[in-house]
Tab-separated table of C-alpha atoms and ligand atoms in Angstrom:
chain	number	residue	atom	x	y	z
A	4	MET	CA	66.632	77.532	64.425
A	5	GLN	CA	65.666	80.864	65.725
A	6	LYS	CA	61.981	79.590	66.274
A	7	MET	CA	63.110	76.747	68.118
A	8	THR	CA	65.183	78.940	70.385
A	9	GLU	CA	61.879	81.384	70.821
A	10	VAL	CA	60.016	78.121	71.972
A	11	ILE	CA	62.533	76.865	74.260
A	12	TRP	CA	62.875	80.474	75.824
A	13	LEU	CA	59.060	80.739	76.051
A	14	LEU	CA	58.890	77.351	77.754
A	15	PHE	CA	61.665	78.312	80.000
A	16	ILE	CA	60.082	81.375	81.338
A	17	TRP	CA	56.630	79.537	81.799
A	18	LEU	CA	58.284	76.876	83.714
A	19	THR	CA	60.257	79.176	85.929
A	20	GLY	CA	56.784	81.101	86.645
A	21	ALA	CA	54.996	77.751	87.452
A	22	CYS	CA	57.748	76.905	89.782
A	23	ILE	CA	57.699	79.922	91.777
A	24	PHE	CA	53.988	80.190	92.109
A	25	SER	CA	54.175	76.331	93.027
A	26	PHE	CA	56.564	77.222	95.947
A	27	ALA	CA	54.283	80.731	96.728
A	28	ASP	CA	50.971	78.023	97.037
A	29	ALA	CA	53.111	75.480	98.991
A	30	ALA	CA	54.530	78.462	101.409
A	31	ALA	CA	51.026	79.808	102.046
A	32	TRP	CA	49.430	76.136	102.803
A	33	ARG	CA	52.620	75.301	105.161
A	34	LEU	CA	52.711	78.777	106.929
A	35	VAL	CA	48.806	78.763	108.093
A	36	ARG	CA	49.534	74.973	109.435
A	37	ASN	CA	52.602	76.148	111.160
A	38	MET	CA	54.768	73.866	109.033
A	39	ASP	CA	58.439	74.544	107.994
A	40	ILE	CA	58.204	76.449	104.573
A	41	LEU	CA	61.759	75.433	103.527
A	42	ARG	CA	62.774	71.873	105.003
A	43	ASP	CA	58.929	70.337	104.398
A	44	ARG	CA	58.927	68.262	101.367
A	45	SER	CA	55.940	68.469	99.106
A	46	ARG	CA	53.473	66.032	100.110
A	47	CYS	CA	49.553	64.602	99.544
A	48	ASP	CA	47.187	67.145	100.995
A	49	SER	CA	45.115	64.105	102.254
A	50	CYS	CA	47.454	61.358	103.335
A	51	GLY	CA	50.497	63.103	103.938
A	52	ARG	CA	52.789	60.862	101.481
A	53	VAL	CA	55.989	62.803	100.059
A	54	LEU	CA	55.410	63.161	96.329
A	55	SER	CA	57.519	61.647	93.560
A	56	PHE	CA	59.263	63.899	91.057
A	57	TRP	CA	56.497	63.292	88.137
A	58	GLU	CA	54.101	64.174	90.382
A	59	MET	CA	55.567	67.736	91.238
A	60	LEU	CA	55.896	68.454	87.458
A	61	PRO	CA	53.840	71.846	87.308
A	62	VAL	CA	50.254	70.886	85.771
A	63	ALA	CA	51.499	68.054	83.785
A	64	GLY	CA	52.350	66.043	87.403
A	65	TRP	CA	48.126	66.843	88.006
A	66	LEU	CA	47.425	65.638	84.895
A	67	LEU	CA	49.429	62.457	84.904
A	68	CYS	CA	47.750	61.525	88.087
A	69	ARG	CA	44.416	62.488	86.793
A	70	GLY	CA	43.741	64.928	89.709
A	71	ARG	CA	43.885	62.210	92.038
A	72	CYS	CA	46.629	60.842	94.709
A	73	ALA	CA	48.306	57.782	93.295
A	74	PHE	CA	48.069	56.198	96.651
A	75	CYS	CA	45.136	57.122	98.947
A	76	GLY	CA	43.071	57.844	95.711
A	77	ARG	CA	41.835	61.322	96.913
A	78	ARG	CA	41.201	64.090	94.648
A	79	VAL	CA	44.169	66.838	94.697
A	80	SER	CA	42.694	70.404	95.204
A	81	LEU	CA	42.618	72.209	92.348
A	82	ARG	CA	44.404	75.153	93.430
A	83	HIS	CA	47.662	73.491	93.137
A	84	PRO	CA	47.643	73.324	89.134
A	85	ALA	CA	45.674	76.462	88.921
A	86	ALA	CA	48.662	78.027	90.909
A	87	GLU	CA	50.806	76.722	88.417
A	88	LEU	CA	49.015	77.784	85.427
A	89	ALA	CA	48.625	81.405	86.868
A	90	GLY	CA	52.255	81.436	87.611
A	91	GLY	CA	53.310	80.566	83.994
A	92	PHE	CA	50.991	82.781	82.493
A	93	THR	CA	51.965	85.882	84.853
A	94	ALA	CA	55.463	85.169	83.947
A	95	TRP	CA	54.804	85.410	80.286
A	96	LEU	CA	53.225	88.898	81.021
A	97	CYS	CA	55.718	90.282	83.122
A	98	ALA	CA	58.298	89.316	80.227
A	99	ALA	CA	55.525	90.673	77.299
A	100	TYR	CA	54.900	93.860	79.394
A	101	LEU	CA	58.279	94.638	80.948
A	102	GLY	CA	60.746	92.573	78.913
A	103	ILE	CA	63.724	90.950	80.856
A	104	SER	CA	64.830	93.500	83.539
A	105	ALA	CA	64.969	93.910	87.223
A	106	GLU	CA	61.618	95.506	87.078
A	107	SER	CA	60.172	92.711	85.404
A	108	VAL	CA	61.899	90.023	87.867
A	109	LEU	CA	60.720	92.223	90.901
A	110	THR	CA	57.268	92.718	89.622
A	111	PHE	CA	57.133	88.922	88.909
A	112	LEU	CA	58.123	88.041	92.762
A	113	PHE	CA	55.816	90.872	94.167
A	114	LEU	CA	52.818	89.202	92.034
A	115	SER	CA	53.927	85.741	93.535
A	116	VAL	CA	53.751	87.093	97.087
A	117	LEU	CA	50.437	88.273	96.121
A	118	ALA	CA	49.535	84.735	95.052
A	119	ALA	CA	50.581	83.421	98.313
A	120	VAL	CA	48.748	86.089	99.940
A	121	THR	CA	45.611	85.014	98.104
A	122	MET	CA	45.793	81.417	98.826
A	123	ALA	CA	46.337	82.055	102.877
A	124	ASP	CA	43.310	84.177	102.579
A	125	LEU	CA	41.013	81.936	100.936
A	126	ASP	CA	42.150	79.177	103.201
A	127	VAL	CA	42.048	80.758	106.773
A	128	MET	CA	41.017	84.293	106.257
A	129	GLU	CA	44.048	85.456	107.507
A	130	ILE	CA	47.719	86.870	106.032
A	131	PRO	CA	51.060	85.695	107.589
A	132	ASP	CA	53.201	88.461	108.294
A	133	CYS	CA	55.708	87.308	106.560
A	134	PHE	CA	54.491	88.076	103.266
A	135	HIS	CA	53.786	91.518	104.396
A	136	ALA	CA	57.490	91.437	105.242
A	137	VAL	CA	59.053	89.838	101.959
A	138	ILE	CA	56.810	92.848	100.130
A	139	LEU	CA	58.579	95.395	102.269
A	140	ILE	CA	61.628	93.969	100.973
A	141	LEU	CA	61.001	93.968	97.462
A	142	ALA	CA	59.494	97.294	97.537
A	143	GLY	CA	62.879	98.459	99.127
A	144	LEU	CA	64.744	96.581	96.480
A	145	SER	CA	62.536	98.053	93.670
A	146	MET	CA	63.252	101.665	95.168
A	147	LEU	CA	67.010	101.067	94.948
A	148	PHE	CA	67.003	99.772	91.584
A	149	SER	CA	65.137	102.680	90.297
A	150	MET	CA	67.124	105.154	92.291
A	151	LEU	CA	70.536	103.278	90.286
A	152	ASP	CA	68.652	103.545	87.244
A	153	ALA	CA	68.166	107.097	87.446
A	154	ALA	CA	71.627	107.781	88.617
A	155	VAL	CA	73.107	105.901	85.813
A	156	GLY	CA	70.936	108.010	83.680
A	157	GLN	CA	69.136	105.020	81.921
A	158	GLY	CA	65.500	106.086	83.559
A	159	SER	CA	63.895	104.987	80.411
A	160	SER	CA	64.384	101.011	81.039
A	161	TRP	CA	62.303	101.566	84.298
A	162	ILE	CA	59.038	101.548	82.731
A	163	SER	CA	56.663	102.153	85.754
A	164	ALA	CA	58.864	103.170	88.975
A	165	PRO	CA	56.921	105.519	91.033
A	166	SER	CA	58.597	108.442	92.332
A	167	LEU	CA	59.613	108.361	96.228
A	168	LEU	CA	56.895	110.767	97.321
A	169	SER	CA	54.446	108.593	95.221
A	170	ARG	CA	55.359	105.340	97.082
A	171	ILE	CA	54.936	106.803	100.587
A	172	THR	CA	51.651	108.242	99.599
A	173	GLY	CA	50.974	104.932	98.186
A	174	GLY	CA	52.030	103.368	101.588
A	175	LEU	CA	49.013	105.735	103.259
A	176	CYS	CA	46.385	106.405	100.813
A	177	VAL	CA	44.544	103.189	101.001
A	178	SER	CA	45.783	101.609	104.233
A	179	LEU	CA	45.045	105.017	106.575
A	180	PRO	CA	41.162	105.311	105.185
A	181	MET	CA	40.867	101.413	105.606
A	182	TRP	CA	42.281	101.743	109.543
A	183	LEU	CA	40.207	104.786	110.237
A	184	LEU	CA	37.106	103.183	109.241
A	185	THR	CA	37.970	99.720	111.085
A	186	MET	CA	38.442	102.222	113.907
A	187	LYS	CA	34.760	103.335	113.329
A	188	ILE	CA	33.300	100.294	112.584
A	189	PRO	CA	35.262	96.874	114.087
A	190	GLY	CA	35.840	94.328	111.768
A	191	ALA	CA	35.200	96.028	108.756
A	192	PHE	CA	38.724	95.477	107.459
A	193	GLY	CA	41.164	92.695	108.784
A	194	GLY	CA	44.678	93.806	110.039
A	195	GLY	CA	45.912	91.950	107.414
A	196	ASP	CA	44.242	93.602	104.839
A	197	ILE	CA	45.371	97.166	106.189
A	198	LYS	CA	49.331	95.919	106.410
A	199	LEU	CA	48.686	94.640	103.177
A	200	SER	CA	47.898	97.867	101.281
A	201	ALA	CA	50.593	99.756	103.501
A	202	VAL	CA	53.487	97.596	101.953
A	203	CYS	CA	51.746	97.052	98.491
A	204	GLY	CA	51.292	100.781	98.377
A	205	LEU	CA	55.030	101.131	98.868
A	206	PHE	CA	55.830	98.608	96.004
A	207	LEU	CA	53.256	100.304	93.743
A	208	GLY	CA	52.899	104.360	94.192
A	209	TRP	CA	49.704	105.694	95.051
A	210	ARG	CA	48.241	105.774	91.259
A	211	ARG	CA	48.169	102.331	91.031
A	212	MET	CA	47.250	101.368	94.883
A	213	THR	CA	44.357	103.494	94.602
A	214	ALA	CA	43.162	102.246	91.130
A	215	ALA	CA	43.715	98.749	92.495
A	216	VAL	CA	41.669	99.533	95.642
A	217	ILE	CA	38.804	100.885	93.289
A	218	LEU	CA	38.734	97.557	91.370
A	219	ALA	CA	38.979	95.760	94.308
A	220	VAL	CA	35.883	97.342	96.027
A	221	LEU	CA	33.941	97.158	92.626
A	222	SER	CA	34.507	93.468	92.063
A	223	ALA	CA	34.222	92.547	96.236
A	224	GLY	CA	30.978	94.704	96.356
A	225	ALA	CA	29.729	92.529	93.165
A	226	TRP	CA	30.715	89.422	94.702
A	227	GLY	CA	28.733	90.172	98.051
A	228	VAL	CA	25.765	91.008	96.121
A	229	PHE	CA	26.070	87.557	94.139
A	230	LEU	CA	26.109	85.851	97.457
A	231	LEU	CA	23.472	87.689	99.296
A	232	ALA	CA	20.767	87.235	96.033
A	233	GLY	CA	22.105	83.626	96.025
A	234	ARG	CA	21.223	83.156	99.825
A	235	ARG	CA	24.847	81.912	99.857
A	236	ALA	CA	25.606	84.527	102.947
A	237	GLY	CA	23.907	86.488	105.069
A	238	ARG	CA	24.310	90.099	106.012
A	239	LYS	CA	26.483	89.997	108.578
A	240	ASP	CA	28.976	87.080	107.070
A	241	HIS	CA	32.454	88.058	106.183
A	242	PHE	CA	34.562	87.012	103.120
A	243	ALA	CA	38.270	87.325	102.351
A	244	PHE	CA	38.902	90.697	100.503
A	245	ALA	CA	42.559	90.353	100.131
A	246	PRO	CA	42.162	88.009	96.873
A	247	PHE	CA	40.002	91.068	95.056
A	248	LEU	CA	42.546	93.393	96.310
A	249	CYS	CA	45.277	91.304	94.669
A	250	GLY	CA	43.416	90.799	91.533
A	251	GLY	CA	43.003	94.528	91.556
A	252	MET	CA	46.736	95.059	91.705
A	253	PHE	CA	47.707	92.638	89.267
A	254	ALA	CA	44.980	94.024	86.515
A	255	VAL	CA	46.351	97.540	87.157
A	256	ILE	CA	50.245	96.411	86.701
A	257	PHE	CA	49.589	95.034	83.229
A	258	TRP	CA	46.282	97.013	81.978
A	259	GLY	CA	46.562	100.191	84.259
A	260	GLY	CA	46.937	102.481	80.970
A	261	PRO	CA	44.104	101.095	78.908
A	262	LEU	CA	41.604	100.779	81.957
A	263	TRP	CA	42.369	104.667	82.594
A	264	ALA	CA	41.683	105.355	79.169
A	265	TRP	CA	38.426	103.570	79.152
A	266	TYR	CA	37.457	105.036	82.392
A	267	LYS	CA	38.453	108.472	80.959
A	268	GLY	CA	36.191	107.954	77.594
A	269	LEU	CA	33.040	106.768	79.909
A	270	LEU	CA	33.499	110.269	81.972
A	271	LEU	CA	34.197	112.393	78.943
A	272	PRO	CA	32.457	110.784	75.647
B	318	ZN	ZN1	46.979	60.665	99.122
């Protein structure tokens, strides 16, 4: 009986995560096309037909239609089932690493906005401003909850809340150098990336923000070398940076500790 309850609970967490990431994916799709986020219904990307309930089931809907629209027969973009899968696994990671707590829920919501940012940046190389606003609200809520937590003397339930000073430094430690570099070399970073670093720094604090940007620069650099080596891009071409930054933040939130230990081990064998 207990096993059954556990399975239902895990399934519930996975489905909730998949549905929220699915909404984040749809929000990114609609926002960059000037569509209404809340009122518009889910449609086929090719023919615009409103999707049925079964087609909207996370991942299962895509599998049931074998990856094609039942009406026009065109392929359904892999980004939709990929976002749903990522949402389910991210919800599991939050529950496993942070338990069921306010911190866990806020972290999951933060990561869902990062998923939307990634989709929008990959799609049109632009980050809609409302995503920055939502992250700012989440950073404010996370600050409020950690202060309340400290006030009632249960600081231990908040595993990784950064201090106010760490958040303010986090808001500046990456965005300011990015902005200065862009002043010197126009186009080095987009305005959306700079704003993203500022609001995410307020949520994560300076330690995690710095670690995330290091991971992002390393992975984006490797990707750039791969593109140049394969002649898939030239020296003057640009590619979206936000997906690397979001990937860096994702890695640091869950595996910041082990990554830091591994890096220290490299320096001091
Ligand atoms: Zn269609």
